């Protein structure tokens, strides 16, 4: 028996991760971090930033813990051990009424018992010492439950036991300690242990008492050291709200969301690759009588991020340090689920808890699941998708916890939001849909752990969906969770990635939607052959770049043409709504485009990611907000004002400049040097030279920092003059759709002659064969981006025979094509 095991109270400085049996996972982690990480130096900044602030320590508030010995001593002294076992013998796990009654009886038994006198005195003495340390008579503390089976890699017990915040004074502290002990037998905790196979009488509970951080005057939140939806390991995900962090778990609001890319963060860059403003309408603050109270957040504060960039980067660095510490200690990758808080008085950040992430921590599998849903109808409701799955079932709208007994196995739970008390029915649902919440709300956390599809933040799910209605909840399309009426058919294909053969021909990915990038990165790939900026601009930015560039001029009478003058005020209002967190509207375009590209580049890092500058046609640009003002009419946009010619145009050139600034941000600020560039629809060599000069003017110099610039090979002139194009560009990517169109003299938008547009036509194949040969001779890159190799095996064979360097494909055909190419290469 060790000295520690004989103690009722241990201070954080006395505790390590080895003490889980004594003080539970939560308190063991706090002690471990307090002992080991509060004096560590975090990854040094780059030499170019030598004057920047150094982050030398992780801030963790001090505290102490009542041990499991104190728990057993409390039960024994009050002679309630046998009584608890007696009550549990009558418990029926399958009966909700029995669960509720069992919980009630045991908790009443505990709350009516008294802490032993010596334990009470020892607790008060420790509290007084903590108060003196913080120079207060009765300091405010958080009183947290820490079960001895808690925060394990395969069972988090997150939210199952109670926490009491803003506890002041000896009397309130002692009551909170007893309440924590009683919470070991909350209905949700009993249900969770049944689910995970833990004994109710062998688990003990430690109570942690930690100095509170005044986040009620600032912000707080949670951090995951991976992407929670896919398990992608190279990012830190930070969720942040105003006020005390309990509001996040309650799911009442949508937090601000930030992603930071780990590898380049550790190199000294500032890779905040995603910043999403949440809906922070409510917050918890201190109640004068103790505990917390909920209040509204003023409108102006809702529209501001709850952390600045320096704070985001500090938290990300701390998260990396914590993850590395535990991974080294356990000799395997151990991603973390971390709670943090900012003190509104001192303006300092603190880590207040860390536990192993329980969904992806055990293992990221060697299998890749591909969902194909067959649906033409539009979804009846959308929200934030949790878990890459599809759920089907009949709706059961449960407005509040008092009605959970009505829920039946296999139904779709629809409610405003959940908390840990909903656990007994959540585990028997086929899917979960909530009005409120974000990716770290209780419903989201539990759904991931249970492997359930869940759609949170629908805002009006309880109004739109009706009990008894059959629905399909689709969480397989990135962040966009879609709910369809009825039972929608779908297929699941499962690939064993270990059995996918390697190929000499590079198989790359075409991608436009940033939100599917992390998931797609698990495919067997050789990088990204085509990033389409158009998707990011159309879906994420939505506003014509010139409308943002000339935003201030829009308000002047001379700018508005007579035909659109009446529309200007509406346009300005729309732009203001979309760009609400940006005073400089050009900054909005640059940052949003940079974030979209960075998500994709980070997902596939360090492999090459080729970003094609925007290639909207006039009619497509016109569809953007404000597009009608800046775009004319063209009889045939497919052959008109697009690609390189736009970048040279004096009117459009400022928009191209903003694209260049986005790329600079991705490469220079985020450190994603794996991004290279491609010029689309470049008709002449002279045009190509001028574009490279303009790029240089905007700060993108070819070959500087290993920046490569390719040209799309999609016009016959690109093939005929391939040698001259390769004199100025680093390679070619064949755009087979446009090359087919222009070689055969057709408009691929014209349905009457669409049948002529076959890329296997002899003339097209000769063009492709010639350009591959020339690129190989010049030792320059040559790839193709299009569906041809996937749709036609003989076309893929033709490309392999001619030794094309890479084929870039849509994600859904990568595995199929790779298997096919492998067979062809073996011939």
mmCIF file of C-alpha atoms in Angstrom, residues 12 20 48 90 123 148 342 416 429 444 449 527 577 638 651 705 737 780 802-803 814:
data_model
loop_
_atom_site.group_PDB
_atom_site.id
_atom_site.type_symbol
_atom_site.label_atom_id
_atom_site.label_comp_id
_atom_site.label_asym_id
_atom_site.label_seq_id
_atom_site.Cartn_x
_atom_site.Cartn_y
_atom_site.Cartn_z
ATOM 1 C CA UNK A 12 -2.712 18.301 -8.105
ATOM 2 C CA UNK A 20 -6.601 6.659 -11.985
ATOM 3 C CA UNK A 48 11.931 35.124 -38.832
ATOM 4 C CA UNK A 90 -33.777 -5.326 -7.732
ATOM 5 C CA UNK A 123 -11.603 19.147 3.071
ATOM 6 C CA UNK A 148 -12.298 5.617 -11.467
ATOM 7 C CA UNK A 342 -10.334 32.421 -20.639
ATOM 8 C CA UNK A 416 -34.804 20.595 -29.189
ATOM 9 C CA UNK A 429 -32.370 5.395 -31.589
ATOM 10 C CA UNK A 444 -23.083 15.198 -31.190
ATOM 11 C CA UNK A 449 -19.487 7.437 -29.388
ATOM 12 C CA UNK A 527 -2.421 14.148 -54.023
ATOM 13 C CA UNK A 577 -25.474 40.161 -44.212
ATOM 14 C CA UNK A 638 -18.077 28.425 -73.168
ATOM 15 C CA UNK A 651 -11.535 45.605 -65.151
ATOM 16 C CA UNK A 705 9.675 28.746 -52.628
ATOM 17 C CA UNK A 737 -13.843 17.836 -71.849
ATOM 18 C CA UNK A 780 7.639 18.166 -67.235
ATOM 19 C CA UNK A 802 1.278 6.309 -73.278
ATOM 20 C CA UNK A 803 2.745 6.608 -69.782
ATOM 21 C CA UNK A 814 -10.718 6.613 -57.128
#
